Coordinates of C-alpha atoms in Angstrom, one line a residue:
M6 CA -62.4 -40.5 -17.4
N7 CA -64.8 -38.8 -20.7
V8 CA -62.2 -39.5 -23.2
S9 CA -63.3 -42.1 -25.6
E10 CA -59.3 -43.3 -27.0
Q11 CA -56.5 -43.3 -24.5
E12 CA -53.1 -45.1 -24.9
Q13 CA -51.7 -46.2 -21.7
D14 CA -48.4 -48.4 -21.1
I15 CA -49.4 -50.9 -18.4
V16 CA -53.6 -50.9 -17.1
I17 CA -54.1 -53.0 -14.3
V18 CA -58.1 -54.1 -14.0
G19 CA -59.2 -54.6 -10.6
G20 CA -58.4 -52.1 -7.7
G21 CA -58.5 -55.0 -5.2
I22 CA -55.7 -56.0 -2.7
C23 CA -53.9 -58.0 -5.6
G24 CA -54.4 -54.6 -8.2
L25 CA -53.3 -52.0 -6.0
A26 CA -50.6 -53.9 -4.2
T27 CA -49.2 -55.1 -7.9
A28 CA -49.7 -50.9 -8.7
L29 CA -47.7 -50.2 -5.8
A30 CA -45.3 -53.2 -6.6
L31 CA -44.5 -51.7 -10.2
R32 CA -44.2 -48.3 -8.7
R33 CA -41.6 -49.0 -6.0
K34 CA -39.4 -50.7 -8.6
G35 CA -40.2 -47.4 -11.1
I36 CA -42.8 -48.4 -13.5
K37 CA -46.2 -46.5 -13.8
S38 CA -49.5 -47.9 -14.4
M39 CA -53.3 -46.9 -14.0
V40 CA -55.4 -49.2 -12.3
L41 CA -59.6 -49.8 -13.1
E42 CA -61.8 -50.5 -10.5
R43 CA -65.5 -51.0 -11.6
S44 CA -67.0 -49.4 -8.0
E45 CA -67.1 -46.0 -7.1
T46 CA -65.5 -46.8 -4.0
L47 CA -62.8 -49.0 -2.9
R48 CA -63.9 -52.8 -2.2
A49 CA -63.9 -53.6 1.4
A50 CA -66.1 -56.7 1.1
G51 CA -64.8 -59.7 3.7
V52 CA -64.8 -57.4 6.4
G53 CA -61.1 -58.9 7.7
I54 CA -58.3 -60.7 6.4
I55 CA -56.0 -62.9 7.9
M56 CA -52.4 -62.1 7.1
Q57 CA -49.5 -65.1 7.7
P58 CA -46.1 -64.8 7.7
N59 CA -45.8 -65.1 4.4
G60 CA -48.2 -62.3 3.6
W61 CA -46.2 -59.7 6.4
R62 CA -42.7 -60.8 3.7
A63 CA -44.8 -59.1 1.0
L64 CA -45.9 -56.2 2.8
D65 CA -42.1 -55.8 4.0
R66 CA -41.0 -55.8 0.6
L67 CA -43.7 -53.1 -0.7
G68 CA -43.0 -51.3 2.4
V69 CA -46.7 -51.0 3.9
A70 CA -46.3 -53.4 6.3
A71 CA -45.4 -51.4 9.5
K72 CA -47.9 -49.1 8.7
L73 CA -50.2 -51.9 8.8
R74 CA -48.8 -53.2 12.6
Q75 CA -49.7 -50.8 14.1
T76 CA -53.5 -51.1 13.3
C77 CA -53.6 -54.7 14.5
T78 CA -52.5 -56.9 17.5
E79 CA -50.1 -59.8 17.0
I80 CA -52.0 -63.4 17.7
P81 CA -48.8 -65.5 19.5
S82 CA -51.5 -69.4 19.5
R83 CA -54.0 -71.0 18.1
V84 CA -56.7 -73.0 19.9
F85 CA -58.8 -76.2 18.1
I86 CA -62.4 -76.6 20.1
S87 CA -64.6 -79.3 19.5
V88 CA -68.0 -78.8 20.4
A89 CA -70.4 -81.8 20.8
E90 CA -73.7 -82.1 22.8
G91 CA -72.7 -78.4 24.0
K92 CA -69.7 -79.3 25.5
C93 CA -65.8 -78.1 24.6
R94 CA -63.1 -79.8 24.5
E95 CA -59.5 -77.7 23.5
S96 CA -56.2 -78.5 22.1
E97 CA -53.6 -76.2 21.1
L98 CA -52.7 -75.9 17.2
P99 CA -49.4 -75.2 15.6
L100 CA -48.8 -71.6 14.9
G101 CA -45.8 -72.1 12.7
K102 CA -42.6 -69.8 11.8
G103 CA -43.6 -65.9 12.3
E104 CA -46.1 -63.8 12.7
L105 CA -49.9 -63.8 12.8
R106 CA -52.4 -61.0 12.6
C107 CA -55.9 -59.9 11.4
L108 CA -56.2 -56.9 9.4
K109 CA -59.2 -54.9 8.8
R110 CA -59.2 -55.2 5.2
M111 CA -60.0 -51.4 4.6
E112 CA -57.0 -50.7 6.7
L113 CA -54.9 -52.8 4.0
M114 CA -56.8 -51.3 1.3
K115 CA -56.0 -47.7 3.1
A116 CA -52.2 -48.4 3.0
L117 CA -51.6 -49.9 -0.8
T118 CA -54.0 -46.7 -2.0
E119 CA -52.1 -43.8 0.2
E120 CA -48.4 -45.1 -1.5
L121 CA -50.0 -44.3 -4.9
P122 CA -50.4 -41.6 -7.1
V123 CA -54.1 -40.3 -6.5
E124 CA -54.1 -40.5 -10.8
S125 CA -53.2 -43.9 -10.8
V126 CA -56.7 -45.3 -9.6
Y127 CA -59.9 -44.8 -11.6
L128 CA -63.1 -45.6 -10.0
G129 CA -66.1 -46.4 -11.4
C130 CA -64.4 -47.7 -15.0
R131 CA -65.7 -51.1 -15.6
A132 CA -63.9 -52.9 -18.6
V133 CA -66.4 -54.9 -20.7
S134 CA -64.0 -56.6 -23.3
I135 CA -60.6 -57.0 -24.5
V136 CA -59.0 -58.3 -28.1
L137 CA -55.6 -58.2 -29.3
D138 CA -54.8 -55.4 -32.2
P139 CA -54.4 -57.4 -35.0
L140 CA -51.4 -55.1 -36.0
T141 CA -49.8 -54.6 -32.9
S142 CA -50.7 -57.3 -31.2
N143 CA -50.8 -54.8 -27.9
P144 CA -54.6 -55.2 -25.8
L145 CA -57.3 -53.1 -27.3
L146 CA -59.5 -52.7 -23.9
Q147 CA -63.4 -51.5 -24.1
L148 CA -64.6 -50.1 -21.0
H149 CA -68.9 -49.8 -19.8
D150 CA -68.6 -46.2 -21.3
G151 CA -67.1 -46.6 -24.5
T152 CA -63.6 -45.3 -23.6
L153 CA -61.3 -47.8 -25.7
I154 CA -57.7 -47.9 -24.1
K155 CA -54.6 -48.8 -26.4
A156 CA -52.3 -50.6 -23.4
K157 CA -49.1 -52.4 -23.6
I158 CA -49.5 -54.6 -20.6
V159 CA -52.9 -56.0 -19.6
I160 CA -52.6 -57.0 -16.2
G161 CA -56.1 -58.7 -15.1
C162 CA -56.4 -58.6 -10.5
D163 CA -60.3 -58.7 -11.4
G164 CA -61.5 -61.0 -8.8
V165 CA -63.1 -64.4 -9.7
N166 CA -65.8 -63.5 -12.5
S167 CA -62.7 -62.3 -14.4
I168 CA -63.1 -61.2 -17.9
I169 CA -59.1 -60.7 -18.4
S170 CA -59.0 -64.3 -16.8
K171 CA -62.0 -65.9 -20.2
F172 CA -60.0 -63.7 -22.3
V173 CA -56.0 -65.9 -21.6
G174 CA -58.6 -69.4 -21.3
V175 CA -58.4 -69.5 -17.6
N176 CA -61.6 -72.0 -16.5
S177 CA -64.7 -70.8 -15.0
P178 CA -64.4 -71.2 -10.9
K179 CA -66.6 -74.2 -9.3
L180 CA -68.8 -72.6 -6.8
F181 CA -68.4 -75.2 -3.7
S182 CA -70.9 -76.9 -1.3
R183 CA -70.1 -74.6 1.9
C184 CA -70.9 -71.0 2.2
A185 CA -69.0 -68.3 4.6
T186 CA -70.3 -65.8 7.0
R187 CA -67.9 -63.0 8.1
G188 CA -67.9 -60.4 10.6
F189 CA -66.7 -57.3 12.8
T190 CA -67.9 -56.9 16.6
Y191 CA -67.0 -54.2 18.0
Y192 CA -66.9 -53.5 22.1
E193 CA -66.8 -50.2 23.9
G194 CA -64.7 -51.4 26.3
A195 CA -62.1 -54.6 25.5
H196 CA -63.6 -57.7 25.0
S197 CA -63.0 -61.3 26.7
F198 CA -61.4 -63.3 24.0
G199 CA -57.5 -62.2 24.2
D200 CA -55.0 -62.5 21.7
K201 CA -55.9 -66.2 20.2
F202 CA -57.3 -67.4 17.4
R203 CA -59.9 -69.6 18.4
F204 CA -61.2 -73.0 15.5
Y205 CA -64.5 -73.5 17.1
S206 CA -65.7 -77.1 15.3
T207 CA -69.0 -79.4 14.7
N208 CA -69.6 -82.0 12.2
D209 CA -71.3 -79.1 9.7
V210 CA -69.9 -76.5 11.1
T211 CA -66.4 -74.4 11.5
L212 CA -66.5 -70.7 13.3
G213 CA -62.9 -68.9 13.8
Q214 CA -62.4 -65.8 16.3
L215 CA -59.8 -63.9 16.3
P216 CA -59.0 -60.2 17.1
V217 CA -58.1 -57.3 15.5
T218 CA -57.1 -54.7 18.2
D219 CA -59.0 -55.2 22.4
K220 CA -61.9 -53.6 20.7
L221 CA -62.9 -55.1 17.5
V222 CA -63.2 -59.3 16.8
Y223 CA -63.0 -60.7 13.3
W224 CA -65.1 -64.1 12.8
F225 CA -65.9 -66.0 10.3
L226 CA -68.4 -69.2 9.7
T227 CA -68.4 -71.9 7.1
R228 CA -71.3 -73.9 6.3
V229 CA -73.1 -76.0 3.8
L230 CA -74.9 -74.1 1.1
T231 CA -78.4 -74.1 0.9
S232 CA -80.4 -72.6 -1.9
Q233 CA -81.7 -69.8 0.2
D234 CA -77.6 -68.9 0.1
L235 CA -77.3 -67.7 -3.4
S236 CA -81.4 -66.2 -3.5
D237 CA -80.8 -61.9 -2.5
A238 CA -81.3 -63.3 0.8
K239 CA -77.2 -63.0 1.2
K240 CA -78.0 -59.5 0.9
D241 CA -80.3 -59.1 4.2
P242 CA -78.2 -59.1 7.8
T243 CA -81.3 -59.9 8.9
Y244 CA -80.8 -63.5 7.5
I245 CA -77.4 -63.7 8.0
T246 CA -77.9 -63.1 11.4
K247 CA -80.5 -66.0 11.8
A248 CA -79.0 -68.4 9.8
S249 CA -75.5 -68.2 11.6
L250 CA -77.1 -68.3 15.0
E251 CA -79.1 -71.9 13.4
A252 CA -75.7 -73.1 12.7
I253 CA -73.6 -72.5 16.1
K254 CA -76.5 -73.7 18.5
G255 CA -74.8 -75.6 21.2
F256 CA -71.8 -73.1 21.0
P257 CA -70.4 -71.3 23.9
E258 CA -72.7 -68.3 25.0
E259 CA -70.1 -65.9 24.2
I260 CA -70.1 -67.0 20.6
V261 CA -73.2 -66.9 20.4
E262 CA -73.2 -63.3 21.9
L263 CA -70.4 -62.7 19.3
V264 CA -72.5 -63.3 16.1
K265 CA -75.6 -61.6 17.8
N266 CA -73.8 -58.0 18.2
T267 CA -71.9 -57.5 14.8
E268 CA -73.1 -54.3 13.1
P269 CA -75.6 -55.6 10.0
K270 CA -72.6 -53.4 7.5
A271 CA -69.8 -55.2 9.5
L272 CA -72.0 -58.5 8.2
Y273 CA -71.7 -60.5 4.7
L274 CA -72.5 -63.8 3.5
T275 CA -70.9 -64.9 0.4
E276 CA -71.1 -68.6 -1.4
L277 CA -67.5 -70.1 -2.4
R278 CA -65.8 -70.5 -5.7
Y279 CA -62.2 -71.3 -6.2
R280 CA -60.2 -72.9 -9.4
A281 CA -60.0 -76.3 -9.1
P282 CA -56.9 -77.1 -8.4
W283 CA -56.2 -79.2 -11.3
D284 CA -56.7 -76.7 -14.0
L285 CA -53.9 -74.5 -12.5
V286 CA -51.4 -77.1 -13.5
R287 CA -52.0 -76.7 -17.1
A288 CA -53.7 -73.4 -17.4
K289 CA -52.2 -70.3 -20.0
F290 CA -52.7 -67.0 -17.7
R291 CA -51.2 -65.3 -20.2
K292 CA -51.9 -64.2 -23.6
G293 CA -49.9 -62.0 -25.8
T294 CA -48.9 -58.9 -23.0
V295 CA -52.2 -60.1 -21.3
V296 CA -51.8 -61.8 -17.7
V297 CA -53.8 -62.3 -14.8
A298 CA -52.9 -62.3 -10.9
G299 CA -55.1 -62.7 -7.3
D300 CA -58.9 -64.3 -7.8
A301 CA -58.7 -64.1 -11.7
M302 CA -55.6 -66.6 -11.6
H303 CA -56.4 -68.5 -8.6
A304 CA -59.6 -68.0 -6.8
M305 CA -59.4 -70.5 -3.7
C306 CA -61.7 -71.2 -0.7
P307 CA -60.9 -69.4 2.8
F308 CA -59.9 -73.0 4.5
I309 CA -56.1 -72.1 5.1
S310 CA -56.3 -68.3 4.9
Q311 CA -54.6 -67.6 1.4
G312 CA -55.6 -66.1 -0.9
G313 CA -54.8 -62.6 0.2
G314 CA -51.3 -63.2 0.9
A315 CA -51.0 -65.2 -2.1
S316 CA -51.8 -61.9 -4.0
L317 CA -49.9 -60.2 -2.7
E318 CA -46.8 -62.6 -3.7
D319 CA -48.0 -62.2 -6.9
A320 CA -47.7 -58.3 -6.7
V321 CA -43.8 -58.8 -5.5
V322 CA -42.8 -61.0 -8.1
L323 CA -44.6 -59.9 -11.1
A324 CA -43.7 -56.7 -11.2
R325 CA -39.8 -58.4 -10.4
C326 CA -40.3 -59.9 -13.2
L327 CA -41.9 -57.1 -15.5
S328 CA -38.9 -54.6 -14.2
E329 CA -35.8 -56.8 -15.0
K330 CA -37.3 -57.0 -18.9
L331 CA -38.9 -53.7 -19.5
K332 CA -35.1 -52.1 -18.8
Q333 CA -33.9 -54.1 -21.9
A334 CA -37.0 -53.5 -24.1
T335 CA -36.1 -49.9 -23.6
E336 CA -33.3 -51.3 -26.1
G337 CA -35.6 -53.1 -28.5
G338 CA -37.3 -56.6 -28.8
G339 CA -40.4 -55.0 -26.5
N340 CA -43.2 -57.0 -26.9
R341 CA -41.3 -60.6 -27.4
L342 CA -38.9 -58.8 -23.6
V343 CA -42.6 -58.1 -21.8
E344 CA -44.1 -61.9 -22.8
E345 CA -41.1 -63.5 -21.6
A346 CA -41.1 -61.5 -18.7
L347 CA -44.7 -62.6 -17.8
D348 CA -43.3 -66.5 -19.0
E349 CA -41.4 -66.3 -16.2
Y350 CA -43.7 -64.2 -13.5
V351 CA -46.4 -67.9 -14.5
R352 CA -43.6 -70.0 -14.0
E353 CA -42.6 -69.0 -10.9
R354 CA -46.5 -68.8 -9.6
R355 CA -48.0 -71.9 -10.5
M356 CA -46.5 -74.8 -8.5
R357 CA -46.8 -72.3 -5.4
V358 CA -50.6 -71.5 -6.1
F359 CA -51.1 -75.1 -7.3
W360 CA -50.2 -76.0 -3.6
L361 CA -52.1 -73.8 -2.3
S362 CA -54.8 -74.4 -4.1
L363 CA -54.6 -77.9 -3.4
Q364 CA -54.2 -77.9 0.0
T365 CA -57.4 -75.5 0.9
Y366 CA -59.2 -78.0 -2.1
F367 CA -58.5 -80.8 0.2
M368 CA -59.6 -79.2 3.6
G369 CA -62.5 -78.0 3.2
L370 CA -63.5 -81.9 1.2
A371 CA -62.3 -82.5 5.0
Q372 CA -65.2 -80.2 6.1
D373 CA -67.9 -81.7 4.2
N374 CA -70.5 -83.6 5.7
T375 CA -72.5 -84.1 2.8
S376 CA -70.5 -87.3 1.2
K377 CA -68.5 -89.3 3.6
V378 CA -66.3 -90.0 0.3
K379 CA -65.5 -86.4 -0.1
K380 CA -64.4 -86.0 3.3
A381 CA -62.6 -89.3 3.6
L382 CA -60.8 -88.1 0.4
G383 CA -60.2 -84.9 1.8
I384 CA -58.5 -86.2 5.7
A385 CA -56.4 -88.5 3.6
G386 CA -55.2 -85.7 1.2
L387 CA -54.4 -83.6 4.0
I388 CA -52.5 -86.7 5.5
L389 CA -50.5 -88.2 2.7
V390 CA -49.9 -84.9 1.1
F391 CA -49.8 -82.0 3.7
G392 CA -47.9 -83.4 6.9
D393 CA -46.9 -80.2 8.3
Q394 CA -50.2 -78.5 7.7
R395 CA -48.7 -75.2 8.2
S396 CA -45.4 -74.8 6.2
H397 CA -47.7 -72.8 3.7
T398 CA -46.7 -69.8 5.4
D399 CA -43.0 -70.5 5.5
Y400 CA -43.1 -69.5 1.5
D401 CA -40.8 -66.4 0.9
C402 CA -42.2 -64.6 -2.5
G403 CA -38.1 -63.4 -2.6
R404 CA -36.5 -59.4 -3.1
L405 CA -39.1 -56.9 -4.9

C-alpha cells in the first residue's frame, strides 16, 4: 500500500480467523471491506483448531463448512485418562450434541481467504494508532508506513494485544499461570490412535490428543508456566520438545513418541493470556463506529476449546447486525445507525462470551496446582455454575 491517504467504508484490523471470517460474513451480505494483516503471510500459529458444534454452525452460515469437512476426520467420542505412577485409568467423557473435528488452522484460513476478493486482504499492513476525526467522528487509522485511512467503520480483530481494544477501553489481558504447547505429528502410514479425542492428566500436566486425518495427529499440552517459557527459549523447538518430554514422564510410550516425532516447524509454545470474565461484563467494546471482535474482545485460555468457535460466532452476528442497519443508513442517519448496529452486536455477544470466559477460567483454576485455594475455587465453580459442562457447544449464533 503506497498511498499516503485513502478512504474506506469498513476496515478490519487483523487477518486471523476472526478478521477473515468477518470479511466473509460481510461479503455474504453484499458488503465490501478491507482487511489489514500485519504479517507478510497469513498467520497459522496454533497449528490445529478444535471445532465444536457451535463453530460448525457458524461455518455452515459462512458457506465453508462442507469444504472443510473434507479435510478432517469426525470424532465420535472423548476419553479421559488419569495417569499416576505409570498406570492409566480410562473413563468416557460426554461428547455433547453435534459434530466435533480438529482442523488444520491453515486449512481454515485458506477456506475463508478463497471466498474473498484478492484485493480485499492486504498483508504487511500494521495499524499503529487510531483516533476519531473531531469533525466527522469517523475513525482515522494510521499505518506503520505513514498511510492514513479515513474509515466509516473499524472492526478490531487484531488479537490479544489489540491496539483497537485499547482504543475502545478494554482492559489489558492477564497472564495465566499455565502455558500451552501445541504440535502436529505426521505418520507415513496410518496412525494407531483411531478416531477418539483423548485427555491424559496428572496432577500438573494435561495432554490432549486427537486425529486430524488418518495420517495426522494434533496434540496440545498445558503445564505450569516457568520464567524460561517467557524468554526467547519459547521459540526454540529443542527447548520446547525437551520441556514437553520432561512434563510427560510416566505417560504411555505412544504419547512420548508422539511428542518426540513432532516436526520442529509444527511445534509452538505460548503463554496463556485472557480477558477476565468480570471485565467482559462492564467493558464498552465500542467507541464511536469502532468495535472489537475475536480475541481483541474476549481472549480466553484454551481449556474448553472455544476461542476459534466464538470468533466465528462474532463474525456472523456482527455482519447480521450491520447489514440490517446499513440498509437503513442509505436513507440518512449514517453514524447513528451504525452505532446502533454495533451496540446490538455487543448486547448479543456480551453474555455469551462472559459465560464462555468464566467456564474457561474455572477450568484453568481446577488445573492449577500452585494454589490449593484456586484449585478448590475452580472445581467448586464448575460444579455449582456449570453442571452440564458441554452445554456451551449447543449455542447457535443464528442466521447470517
